[in-house]
Short mmCIF file of C-alpha atoms in Angstrom, two decimals:
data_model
loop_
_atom_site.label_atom_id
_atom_site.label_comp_id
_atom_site.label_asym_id
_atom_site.label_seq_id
_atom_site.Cartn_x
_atom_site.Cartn_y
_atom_site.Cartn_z
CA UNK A 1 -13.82 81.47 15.08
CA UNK A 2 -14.08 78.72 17.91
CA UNK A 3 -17.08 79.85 19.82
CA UNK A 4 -20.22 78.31 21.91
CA UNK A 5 -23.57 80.21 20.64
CA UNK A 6 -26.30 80.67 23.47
CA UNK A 7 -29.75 81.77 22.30
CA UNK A 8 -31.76 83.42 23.22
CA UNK A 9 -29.29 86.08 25.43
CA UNK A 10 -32.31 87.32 26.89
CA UNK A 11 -35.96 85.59 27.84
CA UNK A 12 -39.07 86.54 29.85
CA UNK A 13 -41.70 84.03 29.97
CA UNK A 14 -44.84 83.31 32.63
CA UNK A 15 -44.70 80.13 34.64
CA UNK A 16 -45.88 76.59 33.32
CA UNK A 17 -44.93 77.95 29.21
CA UNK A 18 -42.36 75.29 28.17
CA UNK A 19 -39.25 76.76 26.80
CA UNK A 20 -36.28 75.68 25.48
CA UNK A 21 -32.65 77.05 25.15
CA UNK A 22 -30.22 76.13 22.36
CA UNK A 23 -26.67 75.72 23.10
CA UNK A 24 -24.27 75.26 19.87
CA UNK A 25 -20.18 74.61 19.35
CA UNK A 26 -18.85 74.42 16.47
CA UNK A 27 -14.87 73.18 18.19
CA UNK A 28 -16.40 69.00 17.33
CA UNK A 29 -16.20 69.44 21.32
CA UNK A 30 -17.44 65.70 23.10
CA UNK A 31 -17.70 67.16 26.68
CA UNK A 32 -20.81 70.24 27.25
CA UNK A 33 -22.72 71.15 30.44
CA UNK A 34 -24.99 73.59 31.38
CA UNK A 35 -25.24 75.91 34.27
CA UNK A 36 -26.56 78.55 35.98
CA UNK A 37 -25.42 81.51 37.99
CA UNK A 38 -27.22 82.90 40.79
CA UNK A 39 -26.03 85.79 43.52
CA UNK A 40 -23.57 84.60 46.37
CA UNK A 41 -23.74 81.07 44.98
CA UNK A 42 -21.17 81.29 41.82
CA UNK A 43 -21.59 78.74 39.26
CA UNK A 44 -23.61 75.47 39.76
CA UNK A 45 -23.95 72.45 37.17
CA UNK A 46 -27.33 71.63 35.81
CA UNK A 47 -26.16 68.78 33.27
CA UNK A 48 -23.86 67.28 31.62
CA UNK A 49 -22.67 65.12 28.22
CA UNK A 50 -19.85 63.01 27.62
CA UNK A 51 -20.77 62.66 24.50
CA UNK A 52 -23.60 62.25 21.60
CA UNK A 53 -26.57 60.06 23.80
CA UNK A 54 -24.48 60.28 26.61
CA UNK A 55 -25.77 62.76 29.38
CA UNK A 56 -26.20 62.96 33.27
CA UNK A 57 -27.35 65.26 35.95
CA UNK A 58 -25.01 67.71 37.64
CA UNK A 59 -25.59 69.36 40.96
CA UNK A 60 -29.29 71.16 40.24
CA UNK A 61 -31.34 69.20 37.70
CA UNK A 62 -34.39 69.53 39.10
CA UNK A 63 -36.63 71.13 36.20
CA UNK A 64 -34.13 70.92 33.41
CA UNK A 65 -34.29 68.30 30.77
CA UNK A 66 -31.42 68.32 28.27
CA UNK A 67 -30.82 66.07 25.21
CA UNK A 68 -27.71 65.47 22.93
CA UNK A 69 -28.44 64.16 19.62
CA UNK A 70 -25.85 65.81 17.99
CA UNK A 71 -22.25 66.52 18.66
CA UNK A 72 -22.69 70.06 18.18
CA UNK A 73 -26.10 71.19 20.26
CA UNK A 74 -26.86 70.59 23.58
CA UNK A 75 -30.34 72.28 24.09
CA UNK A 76 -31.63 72.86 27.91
CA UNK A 77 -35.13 72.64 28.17
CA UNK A 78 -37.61 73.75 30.82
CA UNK A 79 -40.57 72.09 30.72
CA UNK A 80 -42.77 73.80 33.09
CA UNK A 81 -40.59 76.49 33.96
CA UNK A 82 -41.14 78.30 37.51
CA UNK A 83 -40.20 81.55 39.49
CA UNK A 84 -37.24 79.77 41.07
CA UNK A 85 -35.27 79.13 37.76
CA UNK A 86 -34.97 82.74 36.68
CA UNK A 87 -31.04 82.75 36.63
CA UNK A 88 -28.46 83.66 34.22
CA UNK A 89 -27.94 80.30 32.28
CA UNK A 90 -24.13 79.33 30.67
CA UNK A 91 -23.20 76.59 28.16
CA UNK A 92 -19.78 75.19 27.90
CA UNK A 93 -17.60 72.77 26.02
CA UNK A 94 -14.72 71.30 26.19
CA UNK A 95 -12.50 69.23 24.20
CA UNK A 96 -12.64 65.74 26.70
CA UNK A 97 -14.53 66.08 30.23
CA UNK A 98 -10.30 65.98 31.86
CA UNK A 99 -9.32 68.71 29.55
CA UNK A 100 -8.24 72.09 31.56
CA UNK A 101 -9.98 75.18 29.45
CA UNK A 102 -13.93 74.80 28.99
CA UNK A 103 -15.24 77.45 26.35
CA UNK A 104 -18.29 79.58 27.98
CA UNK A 105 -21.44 80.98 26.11
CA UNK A 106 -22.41 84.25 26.72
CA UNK A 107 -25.18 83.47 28.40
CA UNK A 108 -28.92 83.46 28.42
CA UNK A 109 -30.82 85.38 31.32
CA UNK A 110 -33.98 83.99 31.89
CA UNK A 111 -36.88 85.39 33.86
CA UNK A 112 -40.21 83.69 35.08
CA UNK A 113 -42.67 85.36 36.18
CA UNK B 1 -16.52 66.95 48.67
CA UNK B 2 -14.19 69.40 46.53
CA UNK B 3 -15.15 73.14 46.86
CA UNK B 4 -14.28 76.71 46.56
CA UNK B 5 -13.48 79.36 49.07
CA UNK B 6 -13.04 82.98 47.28
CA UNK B 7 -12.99 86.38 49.13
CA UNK B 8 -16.26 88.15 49.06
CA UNK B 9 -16.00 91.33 46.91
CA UNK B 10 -16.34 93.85 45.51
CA UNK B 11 -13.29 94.45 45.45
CA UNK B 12 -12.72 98.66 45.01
CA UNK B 13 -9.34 99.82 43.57
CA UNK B 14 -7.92 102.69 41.74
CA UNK B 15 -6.13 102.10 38.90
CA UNK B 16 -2.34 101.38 38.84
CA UNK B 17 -3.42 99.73 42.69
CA UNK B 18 -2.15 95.57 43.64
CA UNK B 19 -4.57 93.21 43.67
CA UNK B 20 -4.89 89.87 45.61
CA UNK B 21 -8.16 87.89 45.27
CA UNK B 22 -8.44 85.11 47.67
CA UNK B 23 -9.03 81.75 47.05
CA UNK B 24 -8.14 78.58 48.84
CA UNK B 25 -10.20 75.06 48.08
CA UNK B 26 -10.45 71.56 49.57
CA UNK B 27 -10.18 68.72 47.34
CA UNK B 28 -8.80 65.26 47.26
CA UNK B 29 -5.90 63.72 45.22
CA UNK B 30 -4.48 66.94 42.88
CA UNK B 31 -6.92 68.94 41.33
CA UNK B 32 -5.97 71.34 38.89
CA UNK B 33 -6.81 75.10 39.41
CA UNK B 34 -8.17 77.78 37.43
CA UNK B 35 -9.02 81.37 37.17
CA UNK B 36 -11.51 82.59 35.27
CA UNK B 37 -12.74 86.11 34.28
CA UNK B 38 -16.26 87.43 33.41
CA UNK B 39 -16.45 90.81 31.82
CA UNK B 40 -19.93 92.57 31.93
CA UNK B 41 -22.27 91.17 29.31
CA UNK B 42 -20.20 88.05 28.03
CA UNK B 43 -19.41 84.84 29.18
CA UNK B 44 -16.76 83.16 31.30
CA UNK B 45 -13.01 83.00 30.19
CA UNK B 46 -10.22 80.60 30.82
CA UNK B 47 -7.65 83.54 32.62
CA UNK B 48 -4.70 81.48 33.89
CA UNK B 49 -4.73 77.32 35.40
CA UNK B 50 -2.53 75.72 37.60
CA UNK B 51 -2.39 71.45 37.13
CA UNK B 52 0.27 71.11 39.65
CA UNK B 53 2.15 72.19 43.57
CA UNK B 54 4.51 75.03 42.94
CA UNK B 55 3.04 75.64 39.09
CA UNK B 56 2.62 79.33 38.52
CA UNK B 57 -0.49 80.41 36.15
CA UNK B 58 0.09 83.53 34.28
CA UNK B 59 -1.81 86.13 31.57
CA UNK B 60 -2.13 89.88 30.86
CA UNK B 61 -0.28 90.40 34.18
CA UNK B 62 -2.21 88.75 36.12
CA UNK B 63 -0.42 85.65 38.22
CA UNK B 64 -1.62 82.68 40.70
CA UNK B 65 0.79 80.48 42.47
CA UNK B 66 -0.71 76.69 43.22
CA UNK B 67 0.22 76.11 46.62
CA UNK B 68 -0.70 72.88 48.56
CA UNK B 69 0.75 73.47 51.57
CA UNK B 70 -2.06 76.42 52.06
CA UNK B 71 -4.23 74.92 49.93
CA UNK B 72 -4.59 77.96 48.00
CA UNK B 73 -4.46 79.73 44.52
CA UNK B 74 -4.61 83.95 45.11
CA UNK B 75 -4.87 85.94 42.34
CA UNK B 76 -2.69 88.50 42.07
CA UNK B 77 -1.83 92.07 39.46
CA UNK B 78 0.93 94.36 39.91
CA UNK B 79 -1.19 97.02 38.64
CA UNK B 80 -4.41 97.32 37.78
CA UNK B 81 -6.28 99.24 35.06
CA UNK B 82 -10.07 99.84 34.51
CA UNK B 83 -10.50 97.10 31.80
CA UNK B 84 -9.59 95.01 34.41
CA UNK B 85 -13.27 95.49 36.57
CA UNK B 86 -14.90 92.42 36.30
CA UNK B 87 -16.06 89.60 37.94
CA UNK B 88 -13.06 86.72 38.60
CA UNK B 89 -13.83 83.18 39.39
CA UNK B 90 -11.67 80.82 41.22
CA UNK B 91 -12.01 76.76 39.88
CA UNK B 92 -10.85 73.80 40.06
CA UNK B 93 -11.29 70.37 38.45
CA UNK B 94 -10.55 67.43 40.33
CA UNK B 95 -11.09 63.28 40.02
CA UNK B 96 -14.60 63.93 39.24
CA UNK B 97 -13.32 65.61 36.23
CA UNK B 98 -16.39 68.68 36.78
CA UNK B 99 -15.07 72.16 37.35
CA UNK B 100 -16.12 73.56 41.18
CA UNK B 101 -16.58 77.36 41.05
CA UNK B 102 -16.14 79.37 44.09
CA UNK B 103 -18.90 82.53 44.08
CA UNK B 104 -17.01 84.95 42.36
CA UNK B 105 -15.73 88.07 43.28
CA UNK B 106 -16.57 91.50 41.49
CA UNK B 107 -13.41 93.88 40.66
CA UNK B 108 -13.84 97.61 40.42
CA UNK B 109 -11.04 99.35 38.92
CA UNK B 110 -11.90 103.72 38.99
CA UNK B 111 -9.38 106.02 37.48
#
């Protein structure tokens, strides 16, 4: 089954502990991104990969580091992780960066307290 | 820059009720449009797209109408059930190649 796996779904975790968030597709997709979903502001791009070594910042990437060493896994890492950046996080793939459907995650809601 | 105007919800309905969600955009060149649906728990889904003026995007009754003249893609569903409450999110992908969401808009369907 095509599919993007987000773990963990669920994470609470004190400010400053470094934490990281895998992201995995197994559709040999080039094109994944991260982002996160807060109230009233919809969906908002964190980062981005063309392809393997290939990545760039979206609209938010302040905090986030992200790394693509393999096709497959696009992990989003926090490295000191504050209040601000509790949000519901999504992955997503898709087959070239031009091609219409994206495949979503189910998401990883992350807390800092 | 490209963005995403979609009506504030929630949107309340009984079932068997029409539905029109909002959305109009501004974007340069020819973007293509989207909807996509979120359904508590789970992630985002591709619902219906639009790559063109005058296309018409359609699934599981649902239908969206690109027009450029308005600069607009509504949602619309003839009738609505209760699997249908969830939260719908208008898009669109233009030169940039990065999908723009608008905010979303919750849909409550009651019997």
């Amino acid at each position: 089954e095509a599919q993007v796996t987000q773990n963990p779904r669920y994470l609470i975790t004190v400010t400053g502990k470094k934490l990281t968030v895998t992201c995995s597709q197994n559709m040999n997709h080039e094109y994944m991104s991260w982002y996160r979903q807060d109230p009233g502001l919809g969906l908002r791009q964190i980062y981005y990969s063309m392809n393997v070594e290939v990545t760039d910042k979206g609209d938010v990437p302040e905090g986030y580091k992200v790394s693509r060493k393999e096709k497959r896994n696009f992990p989003l890492i926090l490295e000191s992780p504050s209040p601000n950046q509790t949000s519901l996080y999504f992955c997503a793939s898709s087959l070239t960066p031009a091609n219409t459907e994206a495949f979503f995650g189910q998401g990883t809601r992350l807390t800092v307290v | 820059g490209n963005s995403v105007t979609q009506m504030e919800g929630p949107v309340t309905l009984s079932e068997e009720a029409f539905l029109t969600i909002n959305c109009t955009y501004t974007a340069t060149g020819y973007p293509s449009l989207f909807w996509y649906v979120q359904y508590p728990g789970e992630g985002l889904q591709l619902l219906l797209k639009a790559t063109k003026a005058d296309d018409k995007g359609s699934n599981k009754g649902f239908e969206a109408t690109y027009r450029k003249e308005t600069t607009s893609f509504h949602l619309e569903k003839g009738s609505v059930q209760v699997s249908d409450s969830a939260v719908y999110f208008c898009a669109l992908r233009g030169n940039t190649d990065k999908l723009i969401f608008g905010t979303g808009t919750r849909l409550q369907v009651f019997p």
